[in-house]
Amino acid sequence: MLRRSAETTNREAHLRAITDDSVTSGIRGGRQLLAFADALVARDPAAVTTTGAALAGEVGDATAARAAAVCGNFQMMNRILDATGVPVPPGRRDLVAEIGIDPDTFGGAHGF
Amino acid sequence: MSLPDVEAAIQQTLLQVAHPGTWWTGEERVAIAEVARAALSGKESLPNSLPDTAVEAAQAVAEAPDYITRGWIDDLVRRGLPRAAYVEIIGIVSRMSAIDTYAHGTGVDPFDLHHPHDGEPTRHAPDGLVETAWVPTVGQPGAPNALTLVPGEHRAQEELHTVLYLGYGEMADLDAVKDGLHRTEMELVAARTSYRNNCFY
Protein backbone atom coordinates (compact mmCIF):
# COMPACT_ATOMS: atom_id res chain seq x y z
CA MET A 1 0.00 0.00 0.00
CA LEU A 2 2.92 2.33 0.67
CA ARG A 3 4.28 1.90 -2.82
CA ARG A 4 0.84 2.09 -4.43
CA SER A 5 -0.07 5.26 -2.56
CA ALA A 6 3.24 6.94 -3.43
CA GLU A 7 3.04 5.98 -7.09
CA THR A 8 -0.59 6.99 -7.43
CA THR A 9 -0.02 10.40 -5.85
CA ASN A 10 3.37 11.05 -7.50
CA ARG A 11 5.25 11.03 -4.21
CA GLU A 12 8.66 9.71 -3.43
CA ALA A 13 8.87 6.62 -1.21
CA HIS A 14 11.86 4.33 -0.79
CA LEU A 15 10.57 1.09 0.67
CA ARG A 16 13.97 -0.01 1.93
CA ALA A 17 13.70 2.76 4.56
CA ILE A 18 11.23 0.50 6.39
CA THR A 19 14.07 -1.84 7.33
CA ASP A 20 17.23 0.22 6.83
CA ASP A 21 17.73 3.46 8.77
CA SER A 22 20.58 4.49 6.47
CA VAL A 23 18.01 4.88 3.67
CA THR A 24 15.88 8.04 3.53
CA SER A 25 12.22 7.32 2.82
CA GLY A 26 11.69 10.53 0.89
CA ILE A 27 8.40 10.99 2.73
CA ARG A 28 7.57 14.18 4.65
CA GLY A 29 8.58 13.66 8.26
CA GLY A 30 9.70 10.15 7.35
CA ARG A 31 12.55 9.87 9.81
CA GLN A 32 10.38 11.21 12.63
CA LEU A 33 7.47 8.92 11.73
CA LEU A 34 9.73 5.87 11.76
CA ALA A 35 11.32 6.80 15.08
CA PHE A 36 7.91 7.44 16.65
CA ALA A 37 6.57 4.08 15.46
CA ASP A 38 9.69 2.37 16.83
CA ALA A 39 9.23 3.98 20.23
CA LEU A 40 5.53 3.07 20.39
CA VAL A 41 6.09 -0.57 19.47
CA ALA A 42 8.95 -0.77 21.97
CA ARG A 43 6.72 0.87 24.61
CA ASP A 44 9.63 3.06 25.62
CA PRO A 45 8.18 6.07 27.52
CA ALA A 46 11.24 8.31 27.19
CA ALA A 47 11.62 7.57 23.49
CA VAL A 48 7.90 8.11 22.88
CA THR A 49 8.11 11.52 24.50
CA THR A 50 11.21 12.53 22.55
CA THR A 51 10.17 11.17 19.16
CA GLY A 52 6.58 12.35 19.57
CA ALA A 53 7.76 15.90 20.24
CA ALA A 54 10.10 15.76 17.25
CA LEU A 55 7.29 14.52 15.02
CA ALA A 56 4.85 17.15 16.27
CA GLY A 57 7.47 19.80 15.64
CA GLU A 58 7.75 18.61 12.06
CA VAL A 59 4.10 17.96 11.14
CA GLY A 60 1.98 19.45 13.94
CA ASP A 61 0.20 18.05 16.99
CA ALA A 62 -2.93 16.69 15.29
CA THR A 63 -0.95 14.92 12.59
CA ALA A 64 1.34 13.37 15.19
CA ALA A 65 -1.72 12.18 17.13
CA ARG A 66 -3.07 10.62 13.93
CA ALA A 67 0.25 8.84 13.47
CA ALA A 68 -0.20 7.37 16.97
CA ALA A 69 -3.69 6.23 15.99
CA VAL A 70 -2.41 4.55 12.83
CA CYS A 71 0.36 2.83 14.76
CA GLY A 72 -2.25 1.64 17.26
CA ASN A 73 -4.36 0.25 14.46
CA PHE A 74 -1.50 -1.85 13.17
CA GLN A 75 -0.58 -3.01 16.65
CA MET A 76 -4.12 -4.38 16.64
CA MET A 77 -4.04 -5.84 13.13
CA ASN A 78 -0.61 -7.45 13.53
CA ARG A 79 -1.86 -9.30 16.61
CA ILE A 80 -5.08 -10.40 14.92
CA LEU A 81 -3.33 -11.71 11.83
CA ASP A 82 -0.51 -13.45 13.68
CA ALA A 83 -2.84 -15.01 16.25
CA THR A 84 -5.35 -16.31 13.70
CA GLY A 85 -2.83 -17.64 11.18
CA VAL A 86 -4.30 -15.84 8.20
CA PRO A 87 -2.05 -16.81 5.26
CA VAL A 88 0.23 -14.11 3.83
CA PRO A 89 -1.17 -13.11 0.42
CA PRO A 90 1.08 -14.66 -2.26
CA GLY A 91 1.83 -11.32 -3.96
CA ARG A 92 3.43 -9.96 -0.80
CA ARG A 93 6.34 -12.37 -1.15
CA ASP A 94 7.61 -10.35 -4.09
CA LEU A 95 8.24 -7.44 -1.74
CA VAL A 96 10.76 -9.33 0.38
CA ALA A 97 13.86 -8.38 -1.59
CA GLU A 98 12.69 -4.85 -2.21
CA ILE A 99 12.13 -4.13 1.46
CA GLY A 100 15.24 -5.95 2.58
CA ILE A 101 13.70 -8.68 4.71
CA ASP A 102 15.35 -12.06 5.13
CA PRO A 103 12.53 -14.58 4.60
CA ASP A 104 14.45 -17.23 6.53
CA THR A 105 14.48 -15.24 9.76
CA PHE A 106 11.57 -12.82 9.57
CA GLY A 107 8.08 -13.51 10.86
CA GLY A 108 8.72 -15.44 14.06
CA ALA A 109 6.90 -18.75 13.98
CA HIS A 110 5.06 -17.74 10.81
CA GLY A 111 7.79 -17.08 8.28
CA PHE A 112 6.88 -17.84 4.72
CA MET B 1 -3.18 16.34 22.07
CA SER B 2 -5.85 13.72 21.55
CA LEU B 3 -8.31 13.46 18.64
CA PRO B 4 -12.05 13.68 19.52
CA ASP B 5 -13.15 11.02 17.02
CA VAL B 6 -10.56 8.58 18.32
CA GLU B 7 -11.45 9.29 21.96
CA ALA B 8 -15.12 8.61 21.19
CA ALA B 9 -14.30 5.36 19.40
CA ILE B 10 -12.11 4.24 22.29
CA GLN B 11 -14.91 4.86 24.80
CA GLN B 12 -17.28 2.89 22.57
CA THR B 13 -14.75 0.05 22.40
CA LEU B 14 -14.28 -0.01 26.17
CA LEU B 15 -18.05 -0.07 26.66
CA GLN B 16 -18.28 -2.99 24.23
CA VAL B 17 -15.50 -4.83 26.08
CA ALA B 18 -17.44 -4.49 29.36
CA HIS B 19 -20.61 -6.07 27.96
CA PRO B 20 -21.18 -9.82 27.71
CA GLY B 21 -19.76 -11.17 24.49
CA THR B 22 -20.30 -14.37 22.59
CA TRP B 23 -18.24 -16.71 24.78
CA TRP B 24 -17.25 -14.63 27.80
CA THR B 25 -19.22 -12.61 30.36
CA GLY B 26 -18.63 -8.89 30.83
CA GLU B 27 -16.62 -9.61 33.98
CA GLU B 28 -14.45 -12.12 32.13
CA ARG B 29 -13.96 -9.77 29.18
CA VAL B 30 -12.80 -6.95 31.46
CA ALA B 31 -10.47 -9.43 33.18
CA ILE B 32 -9.06 -10.41 29.76
CA ALA B 33 -8.48 -6.73 29.02
CA GLU B 34 -6.70 -6.31 32.37
CA VAL B 35 -4.45 -9.29 31.63
CA ALA B 36 -3.66 -7.82 28.22
CA ARG B 37 -2.90 -4.40 29.64
CA ALA B 38 -0.60 -5.87 32.29
CA ALA B 39 1.23 -7.95 29.69
CA LEU B 40 1.59 -4.99 27.34
CA SER B 41 3.15 -2.93 30.11
CA GLY B 42 5.40 -5.74 31.35
CA LYS B 43 3.58 -6.19 34.65
CA GLU B 44 2.22 -9.23 36.45
CA SER B 45 -1.50 -9.84 36.03
CA LEU B 46 -3.70 -9.27 39.06
CA PRO B 47 -5.52 -12.34 40.39
CA ASN B 48 -8.65 -13.15 38.36
CA SER B 49 -11.17 -15.90 37.83
CA LEU B 50 -10.21 -16.68 34.22
CA PRO B 51 -9.15 -20.19 33.23
CA ASP B 52 -5.39 -20.60 32.89
CA THR B 53 -5.79 -21.17 29.16
CA ALA B 54 -7.49 -17.79 28.75
CA VAL B 55 -4.75 -16.00 30.67
CA GLU B 56 -2.11 -17.80 28.63
CA ALA B 57 -3.84 -16.85 25.39
CA ALA B 58 -4.30 -13.21 26.36
CA GLN B 59 -0.67 -12.88 27.39
CA ALA B 60 0.61 -14.52 24.21
CA VAL B 61 -1.51 -12.36 21.91
CA ALA B 62 -0.38 -9.27 23.77
CA GLU B 63 3.32 -10.03 24.10
CA ALA B 64 4.43 -12.44 21.39
CA PRO B 65 1.82 -12.96 18.71
CA ASP B 66 4.50 -13.68 16.11
CA TYR B 67 5.38 -16.88 17.99
CA ILE B 68 1.85 -18.26 18.06
CA THR B 69 1.46 -21.44 16.03
CA ARG B 70 -1.39 -23.66 14.94
CA GLY B 71 -0.06 -26.36 17.26
CA TRP B 72 -0.11 -24.03 20.25
CA ILE B 73 -3.73 -23.07 19.53
CA ASP B 74 -4.66 -26.76 19.10
CA ASP B 75 -3.12 -27.41 22.51
CA LEU B 76 -5.23 -24.65 24.09
CA VAL B 77 -8.32 -26.25 22.54
CA ARG B 78 -7.33 -29.69 23.84
CA ARG B 79 -6.97 -28.14 27.29
CA GLY B 80 -10.53 -26.84 27.16
CA LEU B 81 -10.49 -23.41 25.51
CA PRO B 82 -12.99 -23.38 22.63
CA ARG B 83 -11.52 -21.98 19.43
CA ALA B 84 -14.21 -19.29 19.26
CA ALA B 85 -13.47 -18.24 22.85
CA TYR B 86 -9.84 -17.89 21.79
CA VAL B 87 -10.90 -15.63 18.89
CA GLU B 88 -12.87 -13.45 21.29
CA ILE B 89 -9.71 -13.10 23.39
CA ILE B 90 -7.75 -12.03 20.30
CA GLY B 91 -10.33 -9.34 19.61
CA ILE B 92 -10.23 -7.90 23.12
CA VAL B 93 -6.45 -8.04 23.50
CA SER B 94 -5.73 -6.58 20.09
CA ARG B 95 -8.05 -3.64 20.69
CA MET B 96 -6.44 -2.99 24.07
CA SER B 97 -3.10 -2.89 22.28
CA ALA B 98 -4.43 -0.26 19.89
CA ILE B 99 -5.98 1.81 22.66
CA ASP B 100 -2.93 1.78 24.90
CA THR B 101 -0.61 2.57 21.99
CA TYR B 102 -2.73 5.59 21.12
CA ALA B 103 -2.80 6.82 24.74
CA HIS B 104 0.94 6.36 25.04
CA GLY B 105 1.59 8.18 21.78
CA THR B 106 -0.59 11.15 22.58
CA GLY B 107 0.56 11.48 26.18
CA VAL B 108 -2.88 11.05 27.71
CA ASP B 109 -3.52 8.87 30.76
CA PRO B 110 -4.42 5.24 30.03
CA PHE B 111 -8.15 4.97 29.36
CA ASP B 112 -10.06 3.43 32.27
CA LEU B 113 -11.77 0.12 31.72
CA HIS B 114 -15.53 0.20 32.26
CA HIS B 115 -17.29 -1.64 35.06
CA PRO B 116 -18.52 -5.02 33.75
CA HIS B 117 -22.15 -5.32 32.71
CA ASP B 118 -24.25 -8.30 33.81
CA GLY B 119 -25.61 -10.85 31.37
CA GLU B 120 -24.79 -14.12 29.69
CA PRO B 121 -22.71 -14.70 26.55
CA THR B 122 -24.80 -15.41 23.46
CA ARG B 123 -22.78 -18.48 22.37
CA HIS B 124 -23.84 -17.82 18.80
CA ALA B 125 -21.71 -19.28 16.00
CA PRO B 126 -22.10 -17.98 12.44
CA ASP B 127 -22.84 -20.15 9.40
CA GLY B 128 -20.66 -20.57 6.33
CA LEU B 129 -17.34 -21.11 8.07
CA VAL B 130 -14.16 -21.86 6.12
CA GLU B 131 -11.23 -23.72 7.74
CA THR B 132 -8.20 -22.28 5.92
CA ALA B 133 -6.55 -20.23 8.68
CA TRP B 134 -5.83 -21.52 12.20
CA VAL B 135 -9.33 -20.47 13.23
CA PRO B 136 -12.48 -20.74 11.10
CA THR B 137 -13.60 -17.64 9.22
CA VAL B 138 -16.69 -16.63 7.28
CA GLY B 139 -15.27 -16.67 3.76
CA GLN B 140 -11.63 -17.07 2.77
CA PRO B 141 -9.43 -15.57 5.50
CA GLY B 142 -7.89 -12.14 5.20
CA ALA B 143 -7.41 -9.07 7.35
CA PRO B 144 -11.02 -7.88 7.07
CA ASN B 145 -12.63 -11.15 8.22
CA ALA B 146 -10.04 -12.76 10.49
CA LEU B 147 -12.35 -12.52 13.53
CA THR B 148 -15.63 -13.46 11.83
CA LEU B 149 -15.95 -16.63 13.90
CA VAL B 150 -17.13 -14.18 16.59
CA PRO B 151 -19.25 -11.58 14.76
CA GLY B 152 -19.27 -9.11 17.66
CA GLU B 153 -15.47 -9.03 17.72
CA HIS B 154 -15.37 -8.68 13.95
CA ARG B 155 -17.66 -5.64 14.07
CA ALA B 156 -15.81 -4.04 16.98
CA GLN B 157 -12.47 -4.44 15.23
CA GLU B 158 -13.83 -2.95 12.02
CA GLU B 159 -15.32 0.04 13.86
CA LEU B 160 -12.06 0.85 15.62
CA HIS B 161 -10.01 0.25 12.45
CA THR B 162 -12.22 2.76 10.61
CA VAL B 163 -11.57 5.54 13.11
CA LEU B 164 -7.91 4.91 13.90
CA TYR B 165 -6.88 4.43 10.27
CA LEU B 166 -9.40 3.93 7.47
CA GLY B 167 -12.53 1.88 6.86
CA TYR B 168 -12.01 -1.15 4.65
CA GLY B 169 -14.10 0.57 2.01
CA GLU B 170 -11.91 3.69 2.24
CA MET B 171 -8.66 1.83 1.70
CA ALA B 172 -8.92 2.20 -2.07
CA ASP B 173 -8.35 5.94 -1.58
CA LEU B 174 -4.58 6.15 -1.94
CA ASP B 175 -4.66 9.95 -1.59
CA ALA B 176 -6.58 10.00 1.71
CA VAL B 177 -5.60 12.52 4.37
CA LYS B 178 -6.62 12.43 8.05
CA ASP B 179 -5.64 15.26 10.37
CA GLY B 180 -2.92 16.24 7.95
CA LEU B 181 -1.44 12.73 7.69
CA HIS B 182 -1.36 11.65 4.06
CA ARG B 183 -1.99 8.05 3.07
CA THR B 184 1.66 7.55 2.07
CA GLU B 185 2.69 8.71 5.54
CA MET B 186 0.09 6.43 7.14
CA GLU B 187 1.50 3.51 5.19
CA LEU B 188 5.04 4.30 6.30
CA VAL B 189 3.88 4.11 9.93
CA ALA B 190 1.91 0.94 9.19
CA ALA B 191 4.84 -0.76 7.48
CA ARG B 192 7.33 0.14 10.20
CA THR B 193 4.95 -0.96 12.96
CA SER B 194 4.47 -4.31 11.24
CA TYR B 195 8.21 -4.67 10.65
CA ARG B 196 8.99 -4.02 14.32
CA ASN B 197 6.28 -6.51 15.28
CA ASN B 198 7.90 -9.11 13.06
CA CYS B 199 4.69 -9.28 11.03
CA PHE B 200 4.75 -9.41 7.25
CA TYR B 201 1.03 -9.09 6.45
Coordinates of C-alpha atoms in Angstrom, one line a residue:
Chain A
M1 CA 0.0 0.0 0.0
L2 CA 2.9 2.3 0.7
R3 CA 4.3 1.9 -2.8
R4 CA 0.8 2.1 -4.4
S5 CA -0.1 5.3 -2.6
A6 CA 3.2 6.9 -3.4
E7 CA 3.0 6.0 -7.1
T8 CA -0.6 7.0 -7.4
T9 CA 0.0 10.4 -5.9
N10 CA 3.4 11.0 -7.5
R11 CA 5.2 11.0 -4.2
E12 CA 8.7 9.7 -3.4
A13 CA 8.9 6.6 -1.2
H14 CA 11.9 4.3 -0.8
L15 CA 10.6 1.1 0.7
R16 CA 14.0 0.0 1.9
A17 CA 13.7 2.8 4.6
I18 CA 11.2 0.5 6.4
T19 CA 14.1 -1.8 7.3
D20 CA 17.2 0.2 6.8
D21 CA 17.7 3.5 8.8
S22 CA 20.6 4.5 6.5
V23 CA 18.0 4.9 3.7
T24 CA 15.9 8.0 3.5
S25 CA 12.2 7.3 2.8
G26 CA 11.7 10.5 0.9
I27 CA 8.4 11.0 2.7
R28 CA 7.6 14.2 4.7
G29 CA 8.6 13.7 8.3
G30 CA 9.7 10.2 7.4
R31 CA 12.5 9.9 9.8
Q32 CA 10.4 11.2 12.6
L33 CA 7.5 8.9 11.7
L34 CA 9.7 5.9 11.8
A35 CA 11.3 6.8 15.1
F36 CA 7.9 7.4 16.6
A37 CA 6.6 4.1 15.5
D38 CA 9.7 2.4 16.8
A39 CA 9.2 4.0 20.2
L40 CA 5.5 3.1 20.4
V41 CA 6.1 -0.6 19.5
A42 CA 8.9 -0.8 22.0
R43 CA 6.7 0.9 24.6
D44 CA 9.6 3.1 25.6
P45 CA 8.2 6.1 27.5
A46 CA 11.2 8.3 27.2
A47 CA 11.6 7.6 23.5
V48 CA 7.9 8.1 22.9
T49 CA 8.1 11.5 24.5
T50 CA 11.2 12.5 22.5
T51 CA 10.2 11.2 19.2
G52 CA 6.6 12.4 19.6
A53 CA 7.8 15.9 20.2
A54 CA 10.1 15.8 17.2
L55 CA 7.3 14.5 15.0
A56 CA 4.8 17.1 16.3
G57 CA 7.5 19.8 15.6
E58 CA 7.8 18.6 12.1
V59 CA 4.1 18.0 11.1
G60 CA 2.0 19.4 13.9
D61 CA 0.2 18.1 17.0
A62 CA -2.9 16.7 15.3
T63 CA -0.9 14.9 12.6
A64 CA 1.3 13.4 15.2
A65 CA -1.7 12.2 17.1
R66 CA -3.1 10.6 13.9
A67 CA 0.3 8.8 13.5
A68 CA -0.2 7.4 17.0
A69 CA -3.7 6.2 16.0
V70 CA -2.4 4.6 12.8
C71 CA 0.4 2.8 14.8
G72 CA -2.3 1.6 17.3
N73 CA -4.4 0.3 14.5
F74 CA -1.5 -1.8 13.2
Q75 CA -0.6 -3.0 16.6
M76 CA -4.1 -4.4 16.6
M77 CA -4.0 -5.8 13.1
N78 CA -0.6 -7.5 13.5
R79 CA -1.9 -9.3 16.6
I80 CA -5.1 -10.4 14.9
L81 CA -3.3 -11.7 11.8
D82 CA -0.5 -13.5 13.7
A83 CA -2.8 -15.0 16.2
T84 CA -5.4 -16.3 13.7
G85 CA -2.8 -17.6 11.2
V86 CA -4.3 -15.8 8.2
P87 CA -2.0 -16.8 5.3
V88 CA 0.2 -14.1 3.8
P89 CA -1.2 -13.1 0.4
P90 CA 1.1 -14.7 -2.3
G91 CA 1.8 -11.3 -4.0
R92 CA 3.4 -10.0 -0.8
R93 CA 6.3 -12.4 -1.1
D94 CA 7.6 -10.3 -4.1
L95 CA 8.2 -7.4 -1.7
V96 CA 10.8 -9.3 0.4
A97 CA 13.9 -8.4 -1.6
E98 CA 12.7 -4.8 -2.2
I99 CA 12.1 -4.1 1.5
G100 CA 15.2 -6.0 2.6
I101 CA 13.7 -8.7 4.7
D102 CA 15.4 -12.1 5.1
P103 CA 12.5 -14.6 4.6
D104 CA 14.5 -17.2 6.5
T105 CA 14.5 -15.2 9.8
F106 CA 11.6 -12.8 9.6
G107 CA 8.1 -13.5 10.9
G108 CA 8.7 -15.4 14.1
A109 CA 6.9 -18.7 14.0
H110 CA 5.1 -17.7 10.8
G111 CA 7.8 -17.1 8.3
F112 CA 6.9 -17.8 4.7
Chain B
M1 CA -3.2 16.3 22.1
S2 CA -5.9 13.7 21.6
L3 CA -8.3 13.5 18.6
P4 CA -12.0 13.7 19.5
D5 CA -13.2 11.0 17.0
V6 CA -10.6 8.6 18.3
E7 CA -11.5 9.3 22.0
A8 CA -15.1 8.6 21.2
A9 CA -14.3 5.4 19.4
I10 CA -12.1 4.2 22.3
Q11 CA -14.9 4.9 24.8
Q12 CA -17.3 2.9 22.6
T13 CA -14.7 0.1 22.4
L14 CA -14.3 0.0 26.2
L15 CA -18.1 -0.1 26.7
Q16 CA -18.3 -3.0 24.2
V17 CA -15.5 -4.8 26.1
A18 CA -17.4 -4.5 29.4
H19 CA -20.6 -6.1 28.0
P20 CA -21.2 -9.8 27.7
G21 CA -19.8 -11.2 24.5
T22 CA -20.3 -14.4 22.6
W23 CA -18.2 -16.7 24.8
W24 CA -17.2 -14.6 27.8
T25 CA -19.2 -12.6 30.4
G26 CA -18.6 -8.9 30.8
E27 CA -16.6 -9.6 34.0
E28 CA -14.4 -12.1 32.1
R29 CA -14.0 -9.8 29.2
V30 CA -12.8 -6.9 31.5
A31 CA -10.5 -9.4 33.2
I32 CA -9.1 -10.4 29.8
A33 CA -8.5 -6.7 29.0
E34 CA -6.7 -6.3 32.4
V35 CA -4.5 -9.3 31.6
A36 CA -3.7 -7.8 28.2
R37 CA -2.9 -4.4 29.6
A38 CA -0.6 -5.9 32.3
A39 CA 1.2 -8.0 29.7
L40 CA 1.6 -5.0 27.3
S41 CA 3.1 -2.9 30.1
G42 CA 5.4 -5.7 31.4
K43 CA 3.6 -6.2 34.7
E44 CA 2.2 -9.2 36.5
S45 CA -1.5 -9.8 36.0
L46 CA -3.7 -9.3 39.1
P47 CA -5.5 -12.3 40.4
N48 CA -8.6 -13.1 38.4
S49 CA -11.2 -15.9 37.8
L50 CA -10.2 -16.7 34.2
P51 CA -9.2 -20.2 33.2
D52 CA -5.4 -20.6 32.9
T53 CA -5.8 -21.2 29.2
A54 CA -7.5 -17.8 28.7
V55 CA -4.8 -16.0 30.7
E56 CA -2.1 -17.8 28.6
A57 CA -3.8 -16.9 25.4
A58 CA -4.3 -13.2 26.4
Q59 CA -0.7 -12.9 27.4
A60 CA 0.6 -14.5 24.2
V61 CA -1.5 -12.4 21.9
A62 CA -0.4 -9.3 23.8
E63 CA 3.3 -10.0 24.1
A64 CA 4.4 -12.4 21.4
P65 CA 1.8 -13.0 18.7
D66 CA 4.5 -13.7 16.1
Y67 CA 5.4 -16.9 18.0
I68 CA 1.8 -18.3 18.1
T69 CA 1.5 -21.4 16.0
R70 CA -1.4 -23.7 14.9
G71 CA -0.1 -26.4 17.3
W72 CA -0.1 -24.0 20.2
I73 CA -3.7 -23.1 19.5
D74 CA -4.7 -26.8 19.1
D75 CA -3.1 -27.4 22.5
L76 CA -5.2 -24.6 24.1
V77 CA -8.3 -26.2 22.5
R78 CA -7.3 -29.7 23.8
R79 CA -7.0 -28.1 27.3
G80 CA -10.5 -26.8 27.2
L81 CA -10.5 -23.4 25.5
P82 CA -13.0 -23.4 22.6
R83 CA -11.5 -22.0 19.4
A84 CA -14.2 -19.3 19.3
A85 CA -13.5 -18.2 22.9
Y86 CA -9.8 -17.9 21.8
V87 CA -10.9 -15.6 18.9
E88 CA -12.9 -13.5 21.3
I89 CA -9.7 -13.1 23.4
I90 CA -7.8 -12.0 20.3
G91 CA -10.3 -9.3 19.6
I92 CA -10.2 -7.9 23.1
V93 CA -6.5 -8.0 23.5
S94 CA -5.7 -6.6 20.1
R95 CA -8.0 -3.6 20.7
M96 CA -6.4 -3.0 24.1
S97 CA -3.1 -2.9 22.3
A98 CA -4.4 -0.3 19.9
I99 CA -6.0 1.8 22.7
D100 CA -2.9 1.8 24.9
T101 CA -0.6 2.6 22.0
Y102 CA -2.7 5.6 21.1
A103 CA -2.8 6.8 24.7
H104 CA 0.9 6.4 25.0
G105 CA 1.6 8.2 21.8
T106 CA -0.6 11.1 22.6
G107 CA 0.6 11.5 26.2
V108 CA -2.9 11.0 27.7
D109 CA -3.5 8.9 30.8
P110 CA -4.4 5.2 30.0
F111 CA -8.2 5.0 29.4
D112 CA -10.1 3.4 32.3
L113 CA -11.8 0.1 31.7
H114 CA -15.5 0.2 32.3
H115 CA -17.3 -1.6 35.1
P116 CA -18.5 -5.0 33.7
H117 CA -22.1 -5.3 32.7
D118 CA -24.3 -8.3 33.8
G119 CA -25.6 -10.9 31.4
E120 CA -24.8 -14.1 29.7
P121 CA -22.7 -14.7 26.5
T122 CA -24.8 -15.4 23.5
R123 CA -22.8 -18.5 22.4
H124 CA -23.8 -17.8 18.8
A125 CA -21.7 -19.3 16.0
P126 CA -22.1 -18.0 12.4
D127 CA -22.8 -20.1 9.4
G128 CA -20.7 -20.6 6.3
L129 CA -17.3 -21.1 8.1
V130 CA -14.2 -21.9 6.1
E131 CA -11.2 -23.7 7.7
T132 CA -8.2 -22.3 5.9
A133 CA -6.5 -20.2 8.7
W134 CA -5.8 -21.5 12.2
V135 CA -9.3 -20.5 13.2
P136 CA -12.5 -20.7 11.1
T137 CA -13.6 -17.6 9.2
V138 CA -16.7 -16.6 7.3
G139 CA -15.3 -16.7 3.8
Q140 CA -11.6 -17.1 2.8
P141 CA -9.4 -15.6 5.5
G142 CA -7.9 -12.1 5.2
A143 CA -7.4 -9.1 7.4
P144 CA -11.0 -7.9 7.1
N145 CA -12.6 -11.2 8.2
A146 CA -10.0 -12.8 10.5
L147 CA -12.3 -12.5 13.5
T148 CA -15.6 -13.5 11.8
L149 CA -15.9 -16.6 13.9
V150 CA -17.1 -14.2 16.6
P151 CA -19.2 -11.6 14.8
G152 CA -19.3 -9.1 17.7
E153 CA -15.5 -9.0 17.7
H154 CA -15.4 -8.7 14.0
R155 CA -17.7 -5.6 14.1
A156 CA -15.8 -4.0 17.0
Q157 CA -12.5 -4.4 15.2
E158 CA -13.8 -3.0 12.0
E159 CA -15.3 0.0 13.9
L160 CA -12.1 0.9 15.6
H161 CA -10.0 0.2 12.5
T162 CA -12.2 2.8 10.6
V163 CA -11.6 5.5 13.1
L164 CA -7.9 4.9 13.9
Y165 CA -6.9 4.4 10.3
L166 CA -9.4 3.9 7.5
G167 CA -12.5 1.9 6.9
Y168 CA -12.0 -1.2 4.6
G169 CA -14.1 0.6 2.0
E170 CA -11.9 3.7 2.2
M171 CA -8.7 1.8 1.7
A172 CA -8.9 2.2 -2.1
D173 CA -8.4 5.9 -1.6
L174 CA -4.6 6.2 -1.9
D175 CA -4.7 10.0 -1.6
A176 CA -6.6 10.0 1.7
V177 CA -5.6 12.5 4.4
K178 CA -6.6 12.4 8.0
D179 CA -5.6 15.3 10.4
G180 CA -2.9 16.2 8.0
L181 CA -1.4 12.7 7.7
H182 CA -1.4 11.6 4.1
R183 CA -2.0 8.0 3.1
T184 CA 1.7 7.6 2.1
E185 CA 2.7 8.7 5.5
M186 CA 0.1 6.4 7.1
E187 CA 1.5 3.5 5.2
L188 CA 5.0 4.3 6.3
V189 CA 3.9 4.1 9.9
A190 CA 1.9 0.9 9.2
A191 CA 4.8 -0.8 7.5
R192 CA 7.3 0.1 10.2
T193 CA 4.9 -1.0 13.0
S194 CA 4.5 -4.3 11.2
Y195 CA 8.2 -4.7 10.7
R196 CA 9.0 -4.0 14.3
N197 CA 6.3 -6.5 15.3
N198 CA 7.9 -9.1 13.1
C199 CA 4.7 -9.3 11.0
F200 CA 4.8 -9.4 7.2
Y201 CA 1.0 -9.1 6.5

